[in-house]
PDB file of C-alpha atoms in Angstrom:
ATOM      1  CA  MET G   1       0.000   0.000   0.000  1.00 92.00           C
ATOM      2  CA  ALA G   2       2.855   2.342   0.888  1.00 93.00           C
ATOM      3  CA  ALA G   3       4.552   1.594  -2.424  1.00 94.00           C
ATOM      4  CA  LEU G   4       1.436   2.488  -4.414  1.00 95.00           C
ATOM      5  CA  TRP G   5       1.068   5.763  -2.487  1.00 96.00           C
ATOM      6  CA  VAL G   6       4.684   6.607  -3.343  1.00 95.00           C
ATOM      7  CA  VAL G   7       4.129   5.845  -7.025  1.00 94.00           C
ATOM      8  CA  VAL G   8       0.852   7.767  -7.321  1.00 96.00           C
ATOM      9  CA  LEU G   9       1.629  10.712  -4.994  1.00 96.00           C
ATOM     10  CA  PRO G  10       3.403  12.860  -7.651  1.00 96.00           C
ATOM     11  CA  TYR G  11       0.288  12.707  -9.832  1.00 96.00           C
ATOM     12  CA  ILE G  12      -1.915  13.605  -6.866  1.00 95.00           C
ATOM     13  CA  LEU G  13       0.255  16.626  -6.009  1.00 96.00           C
ATOM     14  CA  ASN G  14       0.245  17.773  -9.655  1.00 95.00           C
ATOM     15  CA  ALA G  15      -3.484  17.033 -10.072  1.00 94.00           C
ATOM     16  CA  THR G  16      -2.793  14.954 -13.175  1.00 94.00           C
ATOM     17  CA  GLU G  17      -4.188  11.587 -14.188  1.00 94.00           C
ATOM     18  CA  PRO G  18      -1.800   8.632 -13.784  1.00 94.00           C
ATOM     19  CA  PRO G  19      -0.922   7.275 -17.258  1.00 94.00           C
ATOM     20  CA  GLY G  20      -2.327   3.973 -18.401  1.00 89.00           C
ATOM     21  CA  TRP G  21       1.064   2.281 -18.584  1.00 91.00           C
ATOM     22  CA  LEU G  22       1.675   3.085 -14.926  1.00 91.00           C
ATOM     23  CA  LEU G  23      -1.525   1.296 -13.929  1.00 88.00           C
ATOM     24  CA  LEU G  24      -0.510  -1.794 -15.882  1.00 90.00           C
ATOM     25  CA  VAL G  25       2.959  -1.875 -14.322  1.00 92.00           C
ATOM     26  CA  GLY G  26       1.635  -0.887 -10.887  1.00 94.00           C
ATOM     27  CA  ARG G  27      -0.335  -4.126 -10.668  1.00 95.00           C
ATOM     28  CA  TRP G  28       2.979  -5.855 -10.001  1.00 97.00           C
ATOM     29  CA  ILE G  29       3.473  -3.966  -6.728  1.00 97.00           C
ATOM     30  CA  PRO G  30       1.605  -6.671  -4.699  1.00 97.00           C
ATOM     31  CA  ALA G  31       3.858  -9.342  -6.218  1.00 97.00           C
ATOM     32  CA  LEU G  32       6.953  -7.340  -5.285  1.00 95.00           C
ATOM     33  CA  ALA G  33       5.603  -6.922  -1.753  1.00 95.00           C
ATOM     34  CA  SER G  34       5.108 -10.677  -1.580  1.00 94.00           C
ATOM     35  CA  LEU G  35       8.736 -11.189  -2.619  1.00 92.00           C
ATOM     36  CA  VAL G  36       9.921  -8.833   0.123  1.00 91.00           C
ATOM     37  CA  VAL G  37       7.939 -10.827   2.672  1.00 90.00           C
ATOM     38  CA  VAL G  38       9.167 -14.202   1.476  1.00 88.00           C
ATOM     39  CA  LEU G  39      12.821 -13.316   0.864  1.00 85.00           C
ATOM     40  CA  TRP G  40      13.415 -10.927   3.745  1.00 85.00           C
ATOM     41  CA  LEU G  41      10.733 -10.589   6.423  1.00 79.00           C
ATOM     42  CA  VAL G  42       9.246 -14.071   6.759  1.00 77.00           C
ATOM     43  CA  PRO G  43      11.324 -16.692   4.927  1.00 72.00           C
ATOM     44  CA  LEU G  44       9.055 -19.615   4.041  1.00 72.00           C
ATOM     45  CA  ARG G  45       9.907 -23.212   3.260  1.00 75.00           C
ATOM     46  CA  VAL G  46       7.828 -23.291   0.125  1.00 78.00           C
ATOM     47  CA  ARG G  47       8.594 -22.833  -3.553  1.00 86.00           C
ATOM     48  CA  LEU G  48       7.442 -19.523  -4.961  1.00 89.00           C
ATOM     49  CA  PRO G  49       5.264 -21.047  -7.736  1.00 92.00           C
ATOM     50  CA  GLU G  50       3.360 -22.987  -5.071  1.00 92.00           C
ATOM     51  CA  LEU G  51       3.007 -19.979  -2.765  1.00 92.00           C
ATOM     52  CA  TRP G  52       1.747 -17.852  -5.630  1.00 95.00           C
ATOM     53  CA  GLY G  53      -0.635 -20.521  -6.906  1.00 95.00           C
ATOM     54  CA  LEU G  54       1.129 -20.753 -10.263  1.00 95.00           C
ATOM     55  CA  SER G  55       1.721 -24.502 -10.174  1.00 93.00           C
ATOM     56  CA  VAL G  56      -0.717 -26.426 -12.339  1.00 93.00           C
ATOM     57  CA  ARG G  57      -1.528 -29.993 -11.312  1.00 89.00           C
ATOM     58  CA  SER G  58      -4.112 -30.559 -14.024  1.00 94.00           C
ATOM     59  CA  TRP G  59      -3.929 -28.448 -17.172  1.00 95.00           C
ATOM     60  CA  SER G  60      -7.340 -29.658 -18.326  1.00 96.00           C
ATOM     61  CA  ARG G  61      -8.943 -28.544 -15.056  1.00 96.00           C
ATOM     62  CA  THR G  62      -7.159 -25.188 -15.104  1.00 97.00           C
ATOM     63  CA  LEU G  63      -7.976 -24.470 -18.748  1.00 97.00           C
ATOM     64  CA  ILE G  64     -11.632 -25.415 -18.325  1.00 97.00           C
ATOM     65  CA  TRP G  65     -12.033 -23.087 -15.375  1.00 98.00           C
ATOM     66  CA  ALA G  66     -10.075 -20.349 -17.115  1.00 98.00           C
ATOM     67  CA  GLY G  67     -12.557 -20.596 -19.976  1.00 98.00           C
ATOM     68  CA  LEU G  68     -15.498 -20.591 -17.582  1.00 97.00           C
ATOM     69  CA  ALA G  69     -14.052 -17.570 -15.770  1.00 98.00           C
ATOM     70  CA  PHE G  70     -13.728 -15.714 -19.081  1.00 98.00           C
ATOM     71  CA  ALA G  71     -17.283 -16.684 -20.031  1.00 97.00           C
ATOM     72  CA  ALA G  72     -18.635 -15.587 -16.633  1.00 97.00           C
ATOM     73  CA  VAL G  73     -17.299 -12.043 -17.039  1.00 97.00           C
ATOM     74  CA  MET G  74     -18.552 -11.852 -20.623  1.00 97.00           C
ATOM     75  CA  VAL G  75     -22.016 -13.103 -19.651  1.00 97.00           C
ATOM     76  CA  ALA G  76     -22.115 -10.689 -16.710  1.00 96.00           C
ATOM     77  CA  GLN G  77     -21.553  -7.786 -19.108  1.00 96.00           C
ATOM     78  CA  LEU G  78     -24.161  -9.075 -21.555  1.00 96.00           C
ATOM     79  CA  LEU G  79     -26.724  -9.428 -18.756  1.00 97.00           C
ATOM     80  CA  GLN G  80     -25.794  -5.944 -17.578  1.00 96.00           C
ATOM     81  CA  ILE G  81     -26.560  -4.580 -21.042  1.00 97.00           C
ATOM     82  CA  VAL G  82     -29.834  -6.477 -21.508  1.00 97.00           C
ATOM     83  CA  VAL G  83     -31.236  -5.694 -18.066  1.00 97.00           C
ATOM     84  CA  GLY G  84     -29.901  -2.146 -18.100  1.00 96.00           C
ATOM     85  CA  VAL G  85     -31.510  -1.310 -21.440  1.00 97.00           C
ATOM     86  CA  LEU G  86     -34.817  -2.948 -20.456  1.00 97.00           C
ATOM     87  CA  LEU G  87     -34.908  -0.957 -17.207  1.00 96.00           C
ATOM     88  CA  GLY G  88     -33.966   2.278 -18.933  1.00 96.00           C
ATOM     89  CA  LEU G  89     -30.625   2.540 -17.121  1.00 94.00           C
ATOM     90  CA  ALA G  90     -28.763   2.852 -20.424  1.00 95.00           C
ATOM     91  CA  ARG G  91     -29.640   3.478 -24.063  1.00 96.00           C
ATOM     92  CA  TRP G  92     -28.941   0.879 -26.733  1.00 96.00           C
ATOM     93  CA  ALA G  93     -26.611   2.599 -29.201  1.00 95.00           C
ATOM     94  CA  PRO G  94     -24.133   0.134 -30.732  1.00 94.00           C
ATOM     95  CA  ALA G  95     -21.063   1.657 -32.320  1.00 90.00           C
ATOM     96  CA  GLU G  96     -20.429   1.139 -36.020  1.00 89.00           C
ATOM     97  CA  GLY G  97     -18.682  -2.181 -36.587  1.00 89.00           C
ATOM     98  CA  TRP G  98     -19.262  -3.246 -32.982  1.00 90.00           C
ATOM     99  CA  ILE G  99     -19.439  -6.970 -33.812  1.00 90.00           C
ATOM    100  CA  LEU G 100     -16.011  -6.962 -35.436  1.00 90.00           C
ATOM    101  CA  ALA G 101     -14.618  -4.806 -32.640  1.00 89.00           C
ATOM    102  CA  LEU G 102     -16.050  -7.115 -29.975  1.00 90.00           C
ATOM    103  CA  VAL G 103     -14.878 -10.343 -31.582  1.00 87.00           C
ATOM    104  CA  GLY G 104     -11.499  -8.994 -32.600  1.00 91.00           C
ATOM    105  CA  SER G 105     -10.510  -7.149 -29.448  1.00 92.00           C
ATOM    106  CA  VAL G 106     -11.826  -8.808 -26.286  1.00 95.00           C
ATOM    107  CA  LEU G 107      -9.735 -11.999 -26.425  1.00 94.00           C
ATOM    108  CA  PRO G 108      -6.460 -10.318 -27.527  1.00 95.00           C
ATOM    109  CA  ILE G 109      -6.839  -7.597 -24.885  1.00 96.00           C
ATOM    110  CA  THR G 110      -7.543 -10.249 -22.252  1.00 97.00           C
ATOM    111  CA  LEU G 111      -4.387 -12.182 -23.172  1.00 96.00           C
ATOM    112  CA  VAL G 112      -2.210  -9.062 -23.082  1.00 95.00           C
ATOM    113  CA  THR G 113      -3.747  -7.704 -19.875  1.00 96.00           C
ATOM    114  CA  MET G 114      -3.092 -11.033 -18.141  1.00 97.00           C
ATOM    115  CA  LEU G 115       0.572  -9.981 -18.051  1.00 96.00           C
ATOM    116  CA  SER G 116      -0.553  -7.159 -15.761  1.00 96.00           C
ATOM    117  CA  THR G 117      -3.278  -8.807 -13.656  1.00 97.00           C
ATOM    118  CA  LEU G 118      -0.898 -11.670 -12.881  1.00 98.00           C
ATOM    119  CA  GLY G 119       1.021  -9.277 -10.627  1.00 97.00           C
ATOM    120  CA  GLU G 120      -2.022  -8.714  -8.434  1.00 97.00           C
ATOM    121  CA  GLU G 121      -3.424 -12.227  -8.458  1.00 98.00           C
ATOM    122  CA  VAL G 122      -0.218 -13.911  -7.236  1.00 97.00           C
ATOM    123  CA  ALA G 123      -0.623 -11.795  -4.102  1.00 97.00           C
ATOM    124  CA  TRP G 124      -4.409 -11.631  -3.555  1.00 97.00           C
ATOM    125  CA  ARG G 125      -5.563 -15.076  -4.709  1.00 97.00           C
ATOM    126  CA  GLY G 126      -2.144 -16.710  -4.251  1.00 96.00           C
ATOM    127  CA  HIS G 127       0.076 -15.711  -1.329  1.00 95.00           C
ATOM    128  CA  LEU G 128      -2.524 -13.914   0.802  1.00 95.00           C
ATOM    129  CA  ALA G 129      -5.256 -16.490   0.163  1.00 95.00           C
ATOM    130  CA  GLN G 130      -2.979 -19.277   1.344  1.00 92.00           C
ATOM    131  CA  ALA G 131      -1.839 -17.271   4.365  1.00 92.00           C
ATOM    132  CA  LEU G 132      -5.482 -16.830   5.392  1.00 94.00           C
ATOM    133  CA  ALA G 133      -6.713 -20.275   4.330  1.00 93.00           C
ATOM    134  CA  HIS G 134      -7.323 -21.259   7.946  1.00 92.00           C
ATOM    135  CA  LEU G 135     -10.169 -18.709   8.081  1.00 94.00           C
ATOM    136  CA  GLY G 136     -12.211 -20.606   5.503  1.00 94.00           C
ATOM    137  CA  PHE G 137     -13.459 -19.401   2.130  1.00 95.00           C
ATOM    138  CA  TRP G 138     -15.813 -16.542   2.966  1.00 96.00           C
ATOM    139  CA  ARG G 139     -13.925 -14.915   5.819  1.00 96.00           C
ATOM    140  CA  SER G 140     -10.618 -15.017   3.951  1.00 96.00           C
ATOM    141  CA  THR G 141     -12.214 -13.823   0.696  1.00 97.00           C
ATOM    142  CA  ILE G 142     -13.950 -10.868   2.350  1.00 96.00           C
ATOM    143  CA  LEU G 143     -10.799  -9.873   4.226  1.00 97.00           C
ATOM    144  CA  ILE G 144      -8.702 -10.038   1.054  1.00 97.00           C
ATOM    145  CA  ALA G 145     -11.376  -8.066  -0.817  1.00 96.00           C
ATOM    146  CA  LEU G 146     -11.186  -5.285   1.787  1.00 95.00           C
ATOM    147  CA  VAL G 147      -7.389  -5.203   1.547  1.00 95.00           C
ATOM    148  CA  TRP G 148      -7.657  -5.149  -2.249  1.00 95.00           C
ATOM    149  CA  MET G 149     -10.109  -2.249  -2.081  1.00 94.00           C
ATOM    150  CA  VAL G 150      -7.993  -0.201   0.337  1.00 94.00           C
ATOM    151  CA  TRP G 151      -4.925  -0.824  -1.816  1.00 94.00           C
ATOM    152  CA  HIS G 152      -6.661   1.043  -4.673  1.00 93.00           C
ATOM    153  CA  LEU G 153      -7.383   4.182  -2.598  1.00 92.00           C
ATOM    154  CA  PRO G 154      -4.379   6.160  -3.951  1.00 93.00           C
ATOM    155  CA  LEU G 155      -5.867   5.816  -7.429  1.00 92.00           C
ATOM    156  CA  VAL G 156      -9.266   6.966  -6.139  1.00 90.00           C
ATOM    157  CA  VAL G 157      -7.643  10.102  -4.733  1.00 91.00           C
ATOM    158  CA  ALA G 158      -5.613  10.665  -7.920  1.00 93.00           C
ATOM    159  CA  TYR G 159      -8.673  10.435 -10.184  1.00 91.00           C
ATOM    160  CA  ALA G 160     -10.676  12.720  -7.904  1.00 89.00           C
ATOM    161  CA  VAL G 161      -7.937  15.371  -7.731  1.00 91.00           C
ATOM    162  CA  ALA G 162      -7.402  15.226 -11.497  1.00 92.00           C
ATOM    163  CA  ASP G 163     -11.188  15.555 -11.961  1.00 89.00           C
ATOM    164  CA  VAL G 164     -11.246  12.414 -14.116  1.00 85.00           C
ATOM    165  CA  MET G 165     -14.197  10.953 -12.256  1.00 79.00           C
ATOM    166  CA  PRO G 166     -16.466  12.337  -9.505  1.00 75.00           C
ATOM    167  CA  LEU G 167     -15.283  11.201  -6.078  1.00 75.00           C
ATOM    168  CA  ALA G 168     -18.607   9.536  -5.215  1.00 73.00           C
ATOM    169  CA  ALA G 169     -18.630   7.513  -8.448  1.00 74.00           C
ATOM    170  CA  ASN G 170     -14.973   6.620  -7.967  1.00 79.00           C
ATOM    171  CA  LEU G 171     -15.539   5.401  -4.419  1.00 79.00           C
ATOM    172  CA  ALA G 172     -18.550   3.389  -5.575  1.00 78.00           C
ATOM    173  CA  ALA G 173     -16.478   1.761  -8.307  1.00 80.00           C
ATOM    174  CA  ASN G 174     -13.754   0.931  -5.789  1.00 84.00           C
ATOM    175  CA  LEU G 175     -16.319  -0.527  -3.396  1.00 84.00           C
ATOM    176  CA  GLY G 176     -17.420  -2.786  -6.234  1.00 86.00           C
ATOM    177  CA  ILE G 177     -14.091  -4.599  -5.925  1.00 88.00           C
ATOM    178  CA  VAL G 178     -15.375  -6.251  -2.754  1.00 90.00           C
ATOM    179  CA  PHE G 179     -18.193  -7.870  -4.725  1.00 93.00           C
ATOM    180  CA  LEU G 180     -15.924  -9.114  -7.514  1.00 94.00           C
ATOM    181  CA  ALA G 181     -13.553 -10.960  -5.179  1.00 96.00           C
ATOM    182  CA  PRO G 182     -15.747 -14.038  -4.493  1.00 97.00           C
ATOM    183  CA  LEU G 183     -15.833 -15.029  -8.171  1.00 97.00           C
ATOM    184  CA  LEU G 184     -12.071 -14.634  -8.545  1.00 98.00           C
ATOM    185  CA  ALA G 185     -11.434 -16.641  -5.384  1.00 97.00           C
ATOM    186  CA  ALA G 186     -13.917 -19.347  -6.396  1.00 97.00           C
ATOM    187  CA  VAL G 187     -12.503 -19.914  -9.900  1.00 97.00           C
ATOM    188  CA  ALA G 188      -8.956 -19.980  -8.484  1.00 97.00           C
ATOM    189  CA  ILE G 189      -9.917 -22.727  -6.041  1.00 96.00           C
ATOM    190  CA  ARG G 190     -11.932 -24.746  -8.530  1.00 96.00           C
ATOM    191  CA  GLY G 191      -9.276 -24.334 -11.212  1.00 96.00           C
ATOM    192  CA  GLY G 192      -6.529 -25.519  -8.891  1.00 95.00           C
ATOM    193  CA  SER G 193      -4.355 -22.431  -9.522  1.00 96.00           C
ATOM    194  CA  ILE G 194      -4.657 -18.667  -9.814  1.00 97.00           C
ATOM    195  CA  TRP G 195      -4.722 -18.708 -13.632  1.00 98.00           C
ATOM    196  CA  PRO G 196      -8.550 -18.674 -13.952  1.00 98.00           C
ATOM    197  CA  ALA G 197      -8.606 -15.613 -11.660  1.00 98.00           C
ATOM    198  CA  VAL G 198      -5.889 -13.955 -13.754  1.00 98.00           C
ATOM    199  CA  VAL G 199      -8.054 -14.463 -16.844  1.00 98.00           C
ATOM    200  CA  ALA G 200     -11.265 -13.173 -15.225  1.00 97.00           C
ATOM    201  CA  HIS G 201      -9.429 -10.130 -13.865  1.00 97.00           C
ATOM    202  CA  ALA G 202      -8.100  -9.320 -17.355  1.00 97.00           C
ATOM    203  CA  VAL G 203     -11.350  -9.384 -19.363  1.00 96.00           C
ATOM    204  CA  PRO G 204     -11.924  -5.815 -20.632  1.00 95.00           C
ATOM    205  CA  PRO G 205     -15.248  -3.952 -20.395  1.00 93.00           C
ATOM    206  CA  PHE G 206     -17.073  -3.746 -23.708  1.00 94.00           C
ATOM    207  CA  THR G 207     -20.396  -2.185 -22.716  1.00 93.00           C
ATOM    208  CA  GLY G 208     -19.229   1.143 -24.136  1.00 91.00           C
ATOM    209  CA  LEU G 209     -19.450  -0.390 -27.611  1.00 93.00           C
ATOM    210  CA  LEU G 210     -23.148  -1.121 -27.210  1.00 95.00           C
ATOM    211  CA  VAL G 211     -24.794   1.392 -24.890  1.00 95.00           C
ATOM    212  CA  THR G 212     -24.628   5.064 -24.030  1.00 93.00           C
ATOM    213  CA  GLU G 213     -26.122   7.420 -21.443  1.00 91.00           C
ATOM    214  CA  ALA G 214     -25.534   4.847 -18.714  1.00 89.00           C
ATOM    215  CA  SER G 215     -26.599   5.775 -15.187  1.00 87.00           C
ATOM    216  CA  PRO G 216     -24.613   4.828 -12.049  1.00 80.00           C
ATOM    217  CA  TRP G 217     -27.168   2.075 -11.413  1.00 86.00           C
ATOM    218  CA  PHE G 218     -26.218   0.511 -14.735  1.00 90.00           C
ATOM    219  CA  HIS G 219     -22.685  -0.088 -13.501  1.00 87.00           C
ATOM    220  CA  LEU G 220     -23.997  -1.687 -10.325  1.00 89.00           C
ATOM    221  CA  LEU G 221     -25.736  -4.344 -12.426  1.00 93.00           C
ATOM    222  CA  PHE G 222     -22.387  -5.814 -13.456  1.00 93.00           C
ATOM    223  CA  VAL G 223     -21.179  -5.930  -9.861  1.00 93.00           C
ATOM    224  CA  ALA G 224     -24.413  -7.610  -8.773  1.00 94.00           C
ATOM    225  CA  VAL G 225     -24.206 -10.314 -11.464  1.00 96.00           C
ATOM    226  CA  MET G 226     -20.546 -10.999 -10.669  1.00 96.00           C
ATOM    227  CA  LEU G 227     -21.404 -11.373  -6.993  1.00 96.00           C
ATOM    228  CA  LEU G 228     -24.177 -13.843  -7.813  1.00 96.00           C
ATOM    229  CA  PHE G 229     -21.759 -15.861  -9.962  1.00 97.00           C
ATOM    230  CA  GLY G 230     -19.251 -15.817  -7.112  1.00 97.00           C
ATOM    231  CA  ILE G 231     -21.837 -17.083  -4.633  1.00 96.00           C
ATOM    232  CA  ALA G 232     -22.941 -19.799  -7.046  1.00 96.00           C
ATOM    233  CA  LEU G 233     -19.382 -21.038  -7.637  1.00 96.00           C
ATOM    234  CA  ALA G 234     -18.107 -20.685  -4.073  1.00 95.00           C
ATOM    235  CA  PRO G 235     -17.237 -23.941  -2.275  1.00 91.00           C
ATOM    236  CA  ARG G 236     -20.173 -25.181  -0.275  1.00 82.00           C
ATOM    237  CA  SER G 237     -19.999 -24.766   3.495  1.00 69.00           C
ATOM    238  CA  GLY G 238     -18.529 -27.820   5.187  1.00 59.00           C
ATOM    239  CA  SER G 239     -16.833 -29.131   2.049  1.00 60.00           C
ATOM    240  CA  ALA G 240     -13.104 -29.802   1.945  1.00 58.00           C
ATOM    241  CA  GLU G 241     -12.557 -26.900  -0.446  1.00 60.00           C
ATOM    242  CA  ALA G 242     -14.517 -24.501   1.762  1.00 57.00           C
ATOM    243  CA  GLU G 243     -12.171 -25.188   4.655  1.00 52.00           C
ATOM    244  CA  GLN G 244      -9.214 -24.035   2.556  1.00 57.00           C
ATOM    245  CA  ALA G 245      -9.161 -20.638   0.879  1.00 60.00           C
ATOM    246  CA  ALA G 246      -6.604 -21.760  -1.704  1.00 65.00           C
ATOM    247  CA  PRO G 247      -6.085 -25.554  -1.903  1.00 61.00           C
ATOM    248  CA  PHE G 248      -3.338 -25.570  -4.545  1.00 67.00           C
TER     249      PHE G 248
END
């Protein structure tokens, strides 16, 4: 958290928006913090790939859940659009060539962005999830979600100071992180590694290609659907998986 404040503080003081490349690189700060812990503060007798949840015991299982994680985020956005338009929370206004743009951009962007989201997921759904596994699925997931949300606060302040986004809307978007965490944690556990969570975290938003004049409530629809997916996929209470936050 301190490292992110240091990185973002110059932009806050100058009231300028942090560049996109900085956000992509900044996602590796949690991984670097994990390395500091493991190599210096609390040496652990465990290989780093295992601690970070990178080891894959079954590629078929991991790939299936990575695909399901990708599909879940895509379906959540489609449901957001359908329900939002029907309720009048957004206006259907597809951009010219939206089909080609959707088909040709979502998967490539996801694959490239995975290089960035990997830096966060090795810490949140890897190292930290295993450190808190004794708490069980829901308590560990909620605690990690709160840490994940607080970690983003420097960016909330930076966007507010730079007048990129109203503070209330920015805080609401950051709060939404808490409701996305269960799905990421669930697909990581069921996939046997963090890779399905890395994929889900990397799927880009595409609603801007299809709707316009979206209200704040429209954005909450996506968060709500993702939370429902997370609840549906979460390990059942009392099961072996539920007793471990990250059994890989």
